[in-house]
PDB file of C-alpha atoms and ligand atoms in Angstrom:
ATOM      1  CA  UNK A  11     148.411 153.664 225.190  1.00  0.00           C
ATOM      2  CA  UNK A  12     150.069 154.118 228.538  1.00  0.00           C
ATOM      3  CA  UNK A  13     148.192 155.365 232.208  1.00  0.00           C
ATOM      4  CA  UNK A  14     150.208 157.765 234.431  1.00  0.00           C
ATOM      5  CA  UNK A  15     149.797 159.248 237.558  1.00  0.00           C
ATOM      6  CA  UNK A  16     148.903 163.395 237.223  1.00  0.00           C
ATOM      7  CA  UNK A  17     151.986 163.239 240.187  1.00  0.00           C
ATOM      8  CA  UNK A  18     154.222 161.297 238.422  1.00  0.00           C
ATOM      9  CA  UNK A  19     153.751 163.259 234.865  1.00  0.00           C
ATOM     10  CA  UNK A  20     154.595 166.152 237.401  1.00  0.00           C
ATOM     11  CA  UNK A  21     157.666 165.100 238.943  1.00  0.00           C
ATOM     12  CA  UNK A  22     159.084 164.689 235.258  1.00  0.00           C
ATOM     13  CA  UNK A  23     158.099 168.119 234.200  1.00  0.00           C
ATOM     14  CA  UNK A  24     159.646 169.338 237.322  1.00  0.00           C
ATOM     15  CA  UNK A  25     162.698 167.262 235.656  1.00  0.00           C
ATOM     16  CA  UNK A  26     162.667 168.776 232.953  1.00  0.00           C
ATOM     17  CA  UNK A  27     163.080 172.164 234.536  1.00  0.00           C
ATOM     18  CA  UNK A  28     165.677 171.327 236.555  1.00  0.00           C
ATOM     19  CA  UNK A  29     168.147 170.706 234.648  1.00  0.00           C
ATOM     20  CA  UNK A  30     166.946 173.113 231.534  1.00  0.00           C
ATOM     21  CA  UNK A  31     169.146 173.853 229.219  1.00  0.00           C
ATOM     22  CA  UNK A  32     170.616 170.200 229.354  1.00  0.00           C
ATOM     23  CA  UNK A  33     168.596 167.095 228.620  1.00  0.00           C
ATOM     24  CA  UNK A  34     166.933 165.165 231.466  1.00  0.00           C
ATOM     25  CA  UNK A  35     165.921 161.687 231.460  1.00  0.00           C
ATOM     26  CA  UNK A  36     164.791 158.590 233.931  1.00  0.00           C
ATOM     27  CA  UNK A  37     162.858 155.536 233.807  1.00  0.00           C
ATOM     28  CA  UNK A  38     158.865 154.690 233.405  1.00  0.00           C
ATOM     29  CA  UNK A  39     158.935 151.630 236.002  1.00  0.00           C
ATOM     30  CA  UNK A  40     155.515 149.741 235.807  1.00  0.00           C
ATOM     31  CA  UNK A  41     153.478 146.917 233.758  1.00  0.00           C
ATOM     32  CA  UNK A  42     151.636 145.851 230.529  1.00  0.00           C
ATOM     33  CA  UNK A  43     147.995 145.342 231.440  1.00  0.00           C
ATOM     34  CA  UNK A  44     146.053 144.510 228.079  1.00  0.00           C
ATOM     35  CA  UNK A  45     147.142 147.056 225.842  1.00  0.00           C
ATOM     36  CA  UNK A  46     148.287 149.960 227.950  1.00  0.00           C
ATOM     37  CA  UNK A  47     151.520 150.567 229.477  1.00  0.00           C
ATOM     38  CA  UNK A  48     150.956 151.185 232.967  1.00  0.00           C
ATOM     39  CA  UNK A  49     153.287 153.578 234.767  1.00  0.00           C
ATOM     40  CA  UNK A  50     153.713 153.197 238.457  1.00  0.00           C
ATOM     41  CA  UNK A  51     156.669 154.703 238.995  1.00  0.00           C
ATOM     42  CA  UNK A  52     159.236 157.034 237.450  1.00  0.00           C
ATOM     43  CA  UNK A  53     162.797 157.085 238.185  1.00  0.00           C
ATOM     44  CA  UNK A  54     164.740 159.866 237.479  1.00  0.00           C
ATOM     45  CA  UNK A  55     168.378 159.167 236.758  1.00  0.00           C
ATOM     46  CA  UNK A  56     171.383 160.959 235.954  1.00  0.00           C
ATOM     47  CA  UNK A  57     171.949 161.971 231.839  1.00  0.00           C
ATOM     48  CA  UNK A  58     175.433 159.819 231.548  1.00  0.00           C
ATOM     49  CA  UNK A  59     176.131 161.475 227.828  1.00  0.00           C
ATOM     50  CA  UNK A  60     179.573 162.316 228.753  1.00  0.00           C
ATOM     51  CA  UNK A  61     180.521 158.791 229.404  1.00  0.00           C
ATOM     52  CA  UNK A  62     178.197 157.135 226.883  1.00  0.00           C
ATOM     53  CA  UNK A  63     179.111 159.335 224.026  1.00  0.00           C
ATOM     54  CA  UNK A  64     181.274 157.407 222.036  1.00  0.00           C
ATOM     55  CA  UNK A  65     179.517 154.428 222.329  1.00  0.00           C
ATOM     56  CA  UNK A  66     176.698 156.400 220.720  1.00  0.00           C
ATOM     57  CA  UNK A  67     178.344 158.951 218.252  1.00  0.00           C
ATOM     58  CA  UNK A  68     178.634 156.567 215.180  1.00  0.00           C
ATOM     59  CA  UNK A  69     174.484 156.580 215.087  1.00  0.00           C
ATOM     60  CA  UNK A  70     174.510 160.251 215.451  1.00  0.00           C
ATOM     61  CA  UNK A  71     172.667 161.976 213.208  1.00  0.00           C
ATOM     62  CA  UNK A  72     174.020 165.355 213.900  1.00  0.00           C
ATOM     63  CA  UNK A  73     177.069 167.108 215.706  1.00  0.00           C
ATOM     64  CA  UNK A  74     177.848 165.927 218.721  1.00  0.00           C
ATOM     65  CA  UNK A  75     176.460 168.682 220.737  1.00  0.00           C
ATOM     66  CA  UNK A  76     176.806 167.564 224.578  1.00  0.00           C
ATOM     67  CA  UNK A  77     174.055 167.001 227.027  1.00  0.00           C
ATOM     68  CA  UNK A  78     172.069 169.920 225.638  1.00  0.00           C
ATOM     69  CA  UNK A  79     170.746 168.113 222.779  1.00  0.00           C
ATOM     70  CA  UNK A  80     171.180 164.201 223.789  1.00  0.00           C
ATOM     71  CA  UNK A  81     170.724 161.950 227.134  1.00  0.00           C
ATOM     72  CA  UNK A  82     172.418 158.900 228.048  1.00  0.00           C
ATOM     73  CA  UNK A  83     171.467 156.494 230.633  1.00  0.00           C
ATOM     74  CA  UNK A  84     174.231 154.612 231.425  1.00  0.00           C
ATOM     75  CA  UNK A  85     173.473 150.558 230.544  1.00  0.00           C
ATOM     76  CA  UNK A  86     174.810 149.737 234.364  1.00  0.00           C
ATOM     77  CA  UNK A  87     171.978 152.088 235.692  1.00  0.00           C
ATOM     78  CA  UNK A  88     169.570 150.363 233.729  1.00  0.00           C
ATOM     79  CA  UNK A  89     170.677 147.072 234.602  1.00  0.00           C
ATOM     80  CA  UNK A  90     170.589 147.925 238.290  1.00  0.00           C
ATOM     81  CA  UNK A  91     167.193 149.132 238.503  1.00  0.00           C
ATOM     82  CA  UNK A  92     165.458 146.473 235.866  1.00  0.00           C
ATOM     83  CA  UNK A  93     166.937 143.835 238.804  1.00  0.00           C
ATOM     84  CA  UNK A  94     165.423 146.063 241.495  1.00  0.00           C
ATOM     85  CA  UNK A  95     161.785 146.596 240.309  1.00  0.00           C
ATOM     86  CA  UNK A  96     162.066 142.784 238.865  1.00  0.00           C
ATOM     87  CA  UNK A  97     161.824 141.612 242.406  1.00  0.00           C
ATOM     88  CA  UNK A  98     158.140 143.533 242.933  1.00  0.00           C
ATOM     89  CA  UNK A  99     157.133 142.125 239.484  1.00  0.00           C
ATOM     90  CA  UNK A 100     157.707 145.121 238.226  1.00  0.00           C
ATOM     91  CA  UNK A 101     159.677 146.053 234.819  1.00  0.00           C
ATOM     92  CA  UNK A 102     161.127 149.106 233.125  1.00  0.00           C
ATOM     93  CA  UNK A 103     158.404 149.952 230.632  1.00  0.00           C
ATOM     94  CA  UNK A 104     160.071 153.119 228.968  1.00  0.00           C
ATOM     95  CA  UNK A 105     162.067 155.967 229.313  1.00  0.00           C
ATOM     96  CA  UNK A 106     161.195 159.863 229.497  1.00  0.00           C
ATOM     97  CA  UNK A 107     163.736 162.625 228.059  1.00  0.00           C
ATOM     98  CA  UNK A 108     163.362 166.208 228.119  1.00  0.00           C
ATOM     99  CA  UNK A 109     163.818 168.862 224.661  1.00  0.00           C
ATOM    100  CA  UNK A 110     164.812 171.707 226.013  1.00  0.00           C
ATOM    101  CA  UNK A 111     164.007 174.564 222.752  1.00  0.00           C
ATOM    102  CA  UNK A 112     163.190 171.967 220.674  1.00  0.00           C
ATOM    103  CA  UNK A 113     159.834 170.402 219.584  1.00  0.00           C
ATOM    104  CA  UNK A 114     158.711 167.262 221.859  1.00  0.00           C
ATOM    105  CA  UNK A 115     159.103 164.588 219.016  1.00  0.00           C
ATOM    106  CA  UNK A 116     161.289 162.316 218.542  1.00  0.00           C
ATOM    107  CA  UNK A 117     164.634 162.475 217.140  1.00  0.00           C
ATOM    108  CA  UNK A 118     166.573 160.395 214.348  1.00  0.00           C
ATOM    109  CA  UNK A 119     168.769 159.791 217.413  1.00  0.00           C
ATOM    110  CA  UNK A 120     165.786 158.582 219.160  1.00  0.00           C
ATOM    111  CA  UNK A 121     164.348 156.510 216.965  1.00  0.00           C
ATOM    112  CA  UNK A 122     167.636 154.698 216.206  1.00  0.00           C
ATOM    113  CA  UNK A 123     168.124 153.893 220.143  1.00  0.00           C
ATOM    114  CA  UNK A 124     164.886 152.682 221.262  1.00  0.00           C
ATOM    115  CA  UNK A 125     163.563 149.268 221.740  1.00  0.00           C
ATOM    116  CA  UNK A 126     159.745 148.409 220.667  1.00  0.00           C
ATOM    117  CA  UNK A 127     157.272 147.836 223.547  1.00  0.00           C
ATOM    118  CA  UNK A 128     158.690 150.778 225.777  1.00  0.00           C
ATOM    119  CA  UNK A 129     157.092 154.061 225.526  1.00  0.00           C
ATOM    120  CA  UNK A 130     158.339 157.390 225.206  1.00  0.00           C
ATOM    121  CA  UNK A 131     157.803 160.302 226.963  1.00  0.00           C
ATOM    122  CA  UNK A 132     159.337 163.570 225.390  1.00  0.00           C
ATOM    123  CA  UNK A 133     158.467 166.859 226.667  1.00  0.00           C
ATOM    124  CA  UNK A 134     159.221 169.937 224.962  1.00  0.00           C
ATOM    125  CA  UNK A 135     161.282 172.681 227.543  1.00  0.00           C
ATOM    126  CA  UNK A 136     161.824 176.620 226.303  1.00  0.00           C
ATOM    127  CA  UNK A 137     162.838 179.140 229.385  1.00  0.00           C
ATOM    128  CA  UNK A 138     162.629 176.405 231.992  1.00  0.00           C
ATOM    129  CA  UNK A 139     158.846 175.920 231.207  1.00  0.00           C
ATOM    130  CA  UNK A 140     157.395 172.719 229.490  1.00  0.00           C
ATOM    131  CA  UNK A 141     155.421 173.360 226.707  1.00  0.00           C
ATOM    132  CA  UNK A 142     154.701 170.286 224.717  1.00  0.00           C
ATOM    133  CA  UNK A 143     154.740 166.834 226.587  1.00  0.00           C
ATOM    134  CA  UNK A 144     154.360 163.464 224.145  1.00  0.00           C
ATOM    135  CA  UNK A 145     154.254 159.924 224.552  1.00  0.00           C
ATOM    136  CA  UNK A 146     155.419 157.899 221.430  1.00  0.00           C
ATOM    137  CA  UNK A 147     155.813 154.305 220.811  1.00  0.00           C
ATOM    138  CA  UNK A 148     157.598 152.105 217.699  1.00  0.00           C
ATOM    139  CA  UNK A 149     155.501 150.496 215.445  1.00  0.00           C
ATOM    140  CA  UNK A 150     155.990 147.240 212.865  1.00  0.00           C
ATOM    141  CA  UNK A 151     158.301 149.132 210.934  1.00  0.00           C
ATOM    142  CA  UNK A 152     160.107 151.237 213.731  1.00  0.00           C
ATOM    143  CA  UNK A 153     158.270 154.377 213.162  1.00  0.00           C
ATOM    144  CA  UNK A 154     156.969 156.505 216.278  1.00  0.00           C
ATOM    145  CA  UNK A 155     153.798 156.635 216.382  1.00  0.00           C
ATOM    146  CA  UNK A 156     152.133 159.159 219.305  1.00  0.00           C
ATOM    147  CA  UNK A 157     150.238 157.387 222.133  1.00  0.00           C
ATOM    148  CA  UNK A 158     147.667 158.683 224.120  1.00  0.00           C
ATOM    149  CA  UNK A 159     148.258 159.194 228.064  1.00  0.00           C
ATOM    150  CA  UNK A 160     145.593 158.155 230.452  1.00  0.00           C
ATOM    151  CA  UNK A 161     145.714 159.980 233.500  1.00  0.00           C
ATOM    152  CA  UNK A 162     145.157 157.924 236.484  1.00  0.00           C
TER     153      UNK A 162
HETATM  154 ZN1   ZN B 219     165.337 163.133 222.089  1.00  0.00          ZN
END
């Protein structure tokens, strides 16, 4: 399960409006209490597909089809922000990514990129408005399973 503020699931549909028809993505900065992961923060950052591409194309599961159907966060962003929040005891605990006219679950892609423990936030965009917005996490056997969000 993961808790989120109502203003932070906001500012990452407002994300995902932006920068319709491409892909946007960020960071879920926060904690594991128990169970839940617990958002207190989100960080947009910039969708580095262009430079991460081909790193990333030989797990592709489809045509390479530019930021319009896949995000990149560059690993140097990552590293740079993990080190930031790290000093308020803080860690990333997942990553958000926008759909835009496609269905708010995860991809092949997605599932072959993404580490167990974070959570998942995929939102569906069609005409620059969010439709569907999910949370999914890995299981055992590295299928997503949905979690629920707890507004907080
Ligand atoms: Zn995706």
């Amino acid at each position: 399960m993961i808790k989120i503020k109502e203003s932070d699931l906001q500012l990452i549909k407002g994300e995902g409006r932006l920068h319709y028809p491409d892909e946007c993505c960020g960071l879920l900065i926060g904690k594991k209490e128990n169970n839940y992961n617990v958002v207190v923060k989100v960080i947009p950052t910039i969708n580095d597909w262009e430079n991460q591409r081909y790193f990333l194309r030989e797990i592709m599961d489809k045509p390479d089809l530019g930021k319009q159907e896949n995000f990149a966060i560059a690993p140097k962003t990552m590293l740079q922000i993990q080190k930031e929040v790290r000093g308020k005891n803080l860690d990333i605990i997942g990553i958000y990514h926008s759909h835009p006219n496609h269905p708010a679950i995860p991809s092949e892609f997605d599932r072959a990129i993404a580490w167990e423990g974070y959570s998942y936030i995929i939102m569906s965009v069609v005409e620059k408005q969010v439709e569907k917005l999910f949370c999914w996490q890995l299981d055992e056997d590295r299928r997503f399973q949905e979690e629920n969000i707890i507004i907080y």
